Short mmCIF file of N, CA and C in Angstrom, two decimals:
data_model
loop_
_atom_site.label_atom_id
_atom_site.label_comp_id
_atom_site.label_asym_id
_atom_site.label_seq_id
_atom_site.Cartn_x
_atom_site.Cartn_y
_atom_site.Cartn_z
N ALA A 1 32.78 2.57 7.36
CA ALA A 1 33.87 1.75 7.87
C ALA A 1 34.90 2.63 8.59
N ILE A 2 35.19 3.79 8.04
CA ILE A 2 36.16 4.68 8.68
C ILE A 2 35.65 5.15 10.04
N CYS A 3 34.38 5.49 10.10
CA CYS A 3 33.80 5.94 11.38
C CYS A 3 33.82 4.82 12.41
N ARG A 4 33.52 3.60 11.99
CA ARG A 4 33.57 2.47 12.93
C ARG A 4 35.00 2.25 13.42
N TYR A 5 35.97 2.36 12.54
CA TYR A 5 37.37 2.20 12.92
C TYR A 5 37.76 3.26 13.96
N ILE A 6 37.45 4.52 13.67
CA ILE A 6 37.80 5.60 14.60
C ILE A 6 37.11 5.38 15.94
N ASP A 7 35.85 4.97 15.91
CA ASP A 7 35.11 4.72 17.14
C ASP A 7 35.77 3.63 17.96
N ASP A 8 36.25 2.57 17.31
CA ASP A 8 36.88 1.44 18.01
C ASP A 8 38.33 1.73 18.41
N ALA A 9 39.03 2.54 17.63
CA ALA A 9 40.47 2.72 17.83
C ALA A 9 40.83 3.75 18.90
N PHE A 10 39.93 4.67 19.18
CA PHE A 10 40.28 5.76 20.08
C PHE A 10 39.42 5.76 21.33
N PRO A 11 39.99 6.28 22.44
CA PRO A 11 39.23 6.30 23.69
C PRO A 11 38.09 7.32 23.64
N GLY A 12 37.19 7.18 24.57
CA GLY A 12 36.05 8.09 24.66
C GLY A 12 34.77 7.31 24.53
N PRO A 13 33.66 8.00 24.69
CA PRO A 13 32.37 7.32 24.58
C PRO A 13 32.19 6.73 23.18
N SER A 14 31.69 5.52 23.14
CA SER A 14 31.47 4.86 21.86
C SER A 14 30.20 5.39 21.20
N LEU A 15 30.24 5.47 19.88
CA LEU A 15 29.06 5.86 19.12
C LEU A 15 28.31 4.64 18.61
N ARG A 16 28.75 3.45 19.06
CA ARG A 16 28.05 2.21 18.76
C ARG A 16 27.96 1.41 20.04
N PRO A 17 26.76 0.96 20.41
CA PRO A 17 26.60 0.20 21.66
C PRO A 17 27.44 -1.08 21.64
N GLY A 18 27.70 -1.62 22.84
CA GLY A 18 28.50 -2.83 22.94
C GLY A 18 27.76 -4.09 22.54
N ASP A 19 26.46 -4.13 22.72
CA ASP A 19 25.64 -5.28 22.39
C ASP A 19 25.60 -5.49 20.87
N LEU A 20 25.80 -6.71 20.41
CA LEU A 20 25.87 -6.97 18.97
C LEU A 20 24.58 -6.63 18.23
N ALA A 21 23.44 -6.93 18.83
CA ALA A 21 22.17 -6.61 18.18
C ALA A 21 21.99 -5.10 18.08
N ALA A 22 22.39 -4.37 19.12
CA ALA A 22 22.28 -2.91 19.10
C ALA A 22 23.25 -2.32 18.07
N LYS A 23 24.45 -2.90 17.97
CA LYS A 23 25.40 -2.46 16.95
C LYS A 23 24.82 -2.67 15.55
N ALA A 24 24.18 -3.80 15.36
CA ALA A 24 23.59 -4.10 14.05
C ALA A 24 22.49 -3.08 13.72
N LEU A 25 21.71 -2.68 14.71
CA LEU A 25 20.67 -1.69 14.48
C LEU A 25 21.28 -0.34 14.10
N VAL A 26 22.34 0.05 14.79
CA VAL A 26 23.04 1.28 14.44
C VAL A 26 23.56 1.19 13.00
N ASP A 27 24.20 0.07 12.67
CA ASP A 27 24.73 -0.11 11.32
C ASP A 27 23.61 -0.09 10.27
N GLN A 28 22.45 -0.65 10.61
CA GLN A 28 21.32 -0.64 9.70
C GLN A 28 20.89 0.80 9.40
N TRP A 29 20.77 1.62 10.44
CA TRP A 29 20.34 3.00 10.24
C TRP A 29 21.42 3.85 9.58
N VAL A 30 22.68 3.55 9.83
CA VAL A 30 23.75 4.23 9.10
C VAL A 30 23.62 3.90 7.62
N GLY A 31 23.31 2.65 7.31
CA GLY A 31 23.09 2.24 5.92
C GLY A 31 21.94 3.00 5.29
N VAL A 32 20.86 3.21 6.03
CA VAL A 32 19.73 3.99 5.52
C VAL A 32 20.20 5.41 5.21
N GLY A 33 20.97 5.98 6.12
CA GLY A 33 21.46 7.34 5.90
C GLY A 33 22.38 7.45 4.71
N CYS A 34 23.24 6.45 4.55
CA CYS A 34 24.22 6.49 3.46
C CYS A 34 23.64 6.08 2.11
N ASP A 35 22.55 5.37 2.12
CA ASP A 35 21.99 4.87 0.87
C ASP A 35 20.66 5.56 0.55
N SER A 36 19.60 5.09 1.14
CA SER A 36 18.26 5.57 0.80
C SER A 36 18.09 7.07 1.04
N ALA A 37 18.45 7.53 2.23
CA ALA A 37 18.25 8.94 2.55
C ALA A 37 19.16 9.84 1.72
N ASP A 38 20.41 9.44 1.55
CA ASP A 38 21.34 10.24 0.75
C ASP A 38 20.86 10.33 -0.70
N LYS A 39 20.49 9.20 -1.27
CA LYS A 39 20.05 9.20 -2.67
C LYS A 39 18.79 10.04 -2.86
N ALA A 40 17.79 9.81 -2.02
CA ALA A 40 16.51 10.50 -2.19
C ALA A 40 16.62 11.98 -1.85
N CYS A 41 17.16 12.27 -0.69
CA CYS A 41 17.12 13.65 -0.19
C CYS A 41 18.25 14.53 -0.71
N ILE A 42 19.44 13.99 -0.77
CA ILE A 42 20.58 14.81 -1.16
C ILE A 42 20.82 14.77 -2.67
N ARG A 43 21.10 13.61 -3.19
CA ARG A 43 21.47 13.51 -4.60
C ARG A 43 20.34 13.88 -5.56
N ASN A 44 19.16 13.30 -5.32
CA ASN A 44 18.07 13.49 -6.28
C ASN A 44 17.21 14.72 -6.01
N TYR A 45 17.30 15.31 -4.83
CA TYR A 45 16.48 16.48 -4.52
C TYR A 45 17.34 17.72 -4.34
N VAL A 46 18.14 17.75 -3.28
CA VAL A 46 18.92 18.96 -2.99
C VAL A 46 19.89 19.29 -4.12
N LEU A 47 20.67 18.31 -4.54
CA LEU A 47 21.64 18.59 -5.60
C LEU A 47 20.98 18.88 -6.94
N ALA A 48 19.84 18.26 -7.21
CA ALA A 48 19.12 18.56 -8.45
C ALA A 48 18.68 20.02 -8.49
N TYR A 49 18.46 20.58 -7.32
CA TYR A 49 18.06 21.98 -7.24
C TYR A 49 19.29 22.89 -7.13
N ALA A 50 20.19 22.56 -6.21
CA ALA A 50 21.29 23.47 -5.88
C ALA A 50 22.44 23.45 -6.88
N LEU A 51 22.82 22.28 -7.38
CA LEU A 51 23.98 22.18 -8.26
C LEU A 51 23.84 23.05 -9.51
N PRO A 52 22.74 23.00 -10.22
CA PRO A 52 22.61 23.90 -11.38
C PRO A 52 22.74 25.37 -10.99
N LYS A 53 22.18 25.74 -9.84
CA LYS A 53 22.28 27.14 -9.39
C LYS A 53 23.74 27.52 -9.14
N TRP A 54 24.51 26.60 -8.54
CA TRP A 54 25.93 26.86 -8.31
C TRP A 54 26.68 27.02 -9.63
N GLN A 55 26.17 26.36 -10.66
CA GLN A 55 26.80 26.42 -11.98
C GLN A 55 26.21 27.53 -12.86
N GLY A 56 25.36 28.39 -12.27
CA GLY A 56 24.78 29.50 -13.00
C GLY A 56 23.66 29.12 -13.94
N ARG A 57 23.06 27.93 -13.72
CA ARG A 57 21.95 27.47 -14.56
C ARG A 57 20.69 27.38 -13.71
N GLN A 58 19.58 27.23 -14.36
CA GLN A 58 18.31 27.02 -13.67
C GLN A 58 18.12 25.52 -13.44
N PRO A 59 17.63 25.14 -12.26
CA PRO A 59 17.36 23.72 -12.00
C PRO A 59 16.19 23.22 -12.86
N ASP A 60 16.23 21.94 -13.14
CA ASP A 60 15.13 21.28 -13.83
C ASP A 60 14.06 20.98 -12.77
N MET A 61 13.06 21.84 -12.68
CA MET A 61 12.07 21.72 -11.62
C MET A 61 11.21 20.47 -11.76
N GLU A 62 11.10 19.93 -12.96
CA GLU A 62 10.38 18.66 -13.11
C GLU A 62 11.17 17.54 -12.45
N LYS A 63 12.49 17.57 -12.59
CA LYS A 63 13.35 16.57 -11.95
C LYS A 63 13.29 16.72 -10.43
N VAL A 64 13.32 17.95 -9.96
CA VAL A 64 13.22 18.21 -8.51
C VAL A 64 11.87 17.71 -7.99
N ALA A 65 10.80 18.04 -8.69
CA ALA A 65 9.47 17.61 -8.27
C ALA A 65 9.33 16.09 -8.30
N ALA A 66 9.97 15.45 -9.26
CA ALA A 66 9.90 13.99 -9.36
C ALA A 66 10.58 13.31 -8.18
N ALA A 67 11.51 14.01 -7.53
CA ALA A 67 12.22 13.44 -6.38
C ALA A 67 11.42 13.53 -5.09
N VAL A 68 10.41 14.37 -5.06
CA VAL A 68 9.65 14.62 -3.83
C VAL A 68 9.04 13.36 -3.22
N PRO A 69 8.40 12.47 -3.97
CA PRO A 69 7.81 11.28 -3.33
C PRO A 69 8.83 10.42 -2.57
N ALA A 70 10.02 10.26 -3.12
CA ALA A 70 11.04 9.46 -2.42
C ALA A 70 11.52 10.18 -1.16
N VAL A 71 11.64 11.50 -1.21
CA VAL A 71 12.02 12.27 -0.02
C VAL A 71 10.94 12.09 1.04
N GLN A 72 9.68 12.22 0.64
CA GLN A 72 8.58 12.06 1.59
C GLN A 72 8.58 10.66 2.21
N GLN A 73 8.89 9.65 1.40
CA GLN A 73 8.92 8.28 1.93
C GLN A 73 10.02 8.12 2.96
N VAL A 74 11.21 8.62 2.67
CA VAL A 74 12.33 8.51 3.62
C VAL A 74 12.01 9.26 4.90
N VAL A 75 11.52 10.47 4.78
CA VAL A 75 11.20 11.27 5.96
C VAL A 75 10.09 10.60 6.77
N THR A 76 9.11 10.02 6.12
CA THR A 76 8.03 9.32 6.82
C THR A 76 8.56 8.13 7.60
N VAL A 77 9.42 7.34 6.99
CA VAL A 77 9.99 6.16 7.69
C VAL A 77 10.78 6.60 8.92
N ILE A 78 11.61 7.61 8.77
CA ILE A 78 12.41 8.08 9.90
C ILE A 78 11.50 8.68 10.96
N ASP A 79 10.53 9.48 10.55
CA ASP A 79 9.59 10.09 11.49
C ASP A 79 8.81 9.04 12.27
N GLN A 80 8.33 8.02 11.58
CA GLN A 80 7.59 6.95 12.26
C GLN A 80 8.48 6.20 13.23
N HIS A 81 9.72 5.96 12.83
CA HIS A 81 10.65 5.25 13.71
C HIS A 81 10.96 6.08 14.96
N LEU A 82 11.05 7.39 14.80
CA LEU A 82 11.40 8.26 15.92
C LEU A 82 10.20 8.60 16.82
N ALA A 83 9.00 8.20 16.45
CA ALA A 83 7.82 8.53 17.26
C ALA A 83 8.03 8.06 18.70
N GLY A 84 8.04 9.01 19.61
CA GLY A 84 8.21 8.68 21.03
C GLY A 84 9.65 8.41 21.43
N ARG A 85 10.59 8.64 20.55
CA ARG A 85 12.01 8.41 20.85
C ARG A 85 12.79 9.70 20.66
N ASP A 86 13.93 9.75 21.33
CA ASP A 86 14.85 10.87 21.14
C ASP A 86 15.98 10.51 20.18
N TRP A 87 16.25 9.21 20.03
CA TRP A 87 17.41 8.76 19.27
C TRP A 87 17.01 7.68 18.28
N ILE A 88 17.71 7.59 17.18
CA ILE A 88 17.41 6.61 16.12
C ILE A 88 17.58 5.18 16.61
N ALA A 89 18.70 4.91 17.28
CA ALA A 89 19.01 3.53 17.69
C ALA A 89 19.58 3.54 19.10
N GLY A 90 18.78 3.19 20.07
CA GLY A 90 19.29 3.12 21.43
C GLY A 90 18.81 4.25 22.29
N ASP A 91 19.47 4.36 23.45
CA ASP A 91 19.07 5.32 24.48
C ASP A 91 19.91 6.60 24.47
N GLY A 92 20.80 6.73 23.52
CA GLY A 92 21.64 7.91 23.45
C GLY A 92 22.17 8.10 22.04
N LEU A 93 22.98 9.12 21.89
CA LEU A 93 23.57 9.46 20.60
C LEU A 93 24.42 8.32 20.07
N THR A 94 24.18 7.93 18.82
CA THR A 94 25.00 6.92 18.15
C THR A 94 25.34 7.42 16.75
N MET A 95 26.14 6.65 16.05
CA MET A 95 26.46 6.97 14.66
C MET A 95 25.21 7.11 13.81
N ALA A 96 24.19 6.34 14.15
CA ALA A 96 22.94 6.39 13.37
C ALA A 96 22.36 7.81 13.38
N ASP A 97 22.42 8.48 14.50
CA ASP A 97 21.89 9.84 14.59
C ASP A 97 22.76 10.82 13.80
N LEU A 98 24.04 10.61 13.80
CA LEU A 98 24.95 11.51 13.12
C LEU A 98 24.87 11.37 11.61
N PHE A 99 24.63 10.16 11.14
CA PHE A 99 24.52 9.96 9.70
C PHE A 99 23.18 10.44 9.21
#
């Protein structure tokens, strides 16, 4: 919501297309980034490995390994969507790519 506000409130190139359907697609992919991808890749995989190390402990490698299938699923969906494309949603850089 904050990124959408900043995009709408200030001059410069928009990170969300003007067409409502295209905006909805950008918002959909931002949602994927903030929910599915963040949970699978960051919270359940990267942080499960890195956070214990930052705290001077050893990571629970079973927990890290258990997160791998969800990471693979997210990466596969994004990879398939990007096949033959340069950008997640539209013909140029949008919020979807940044998230």
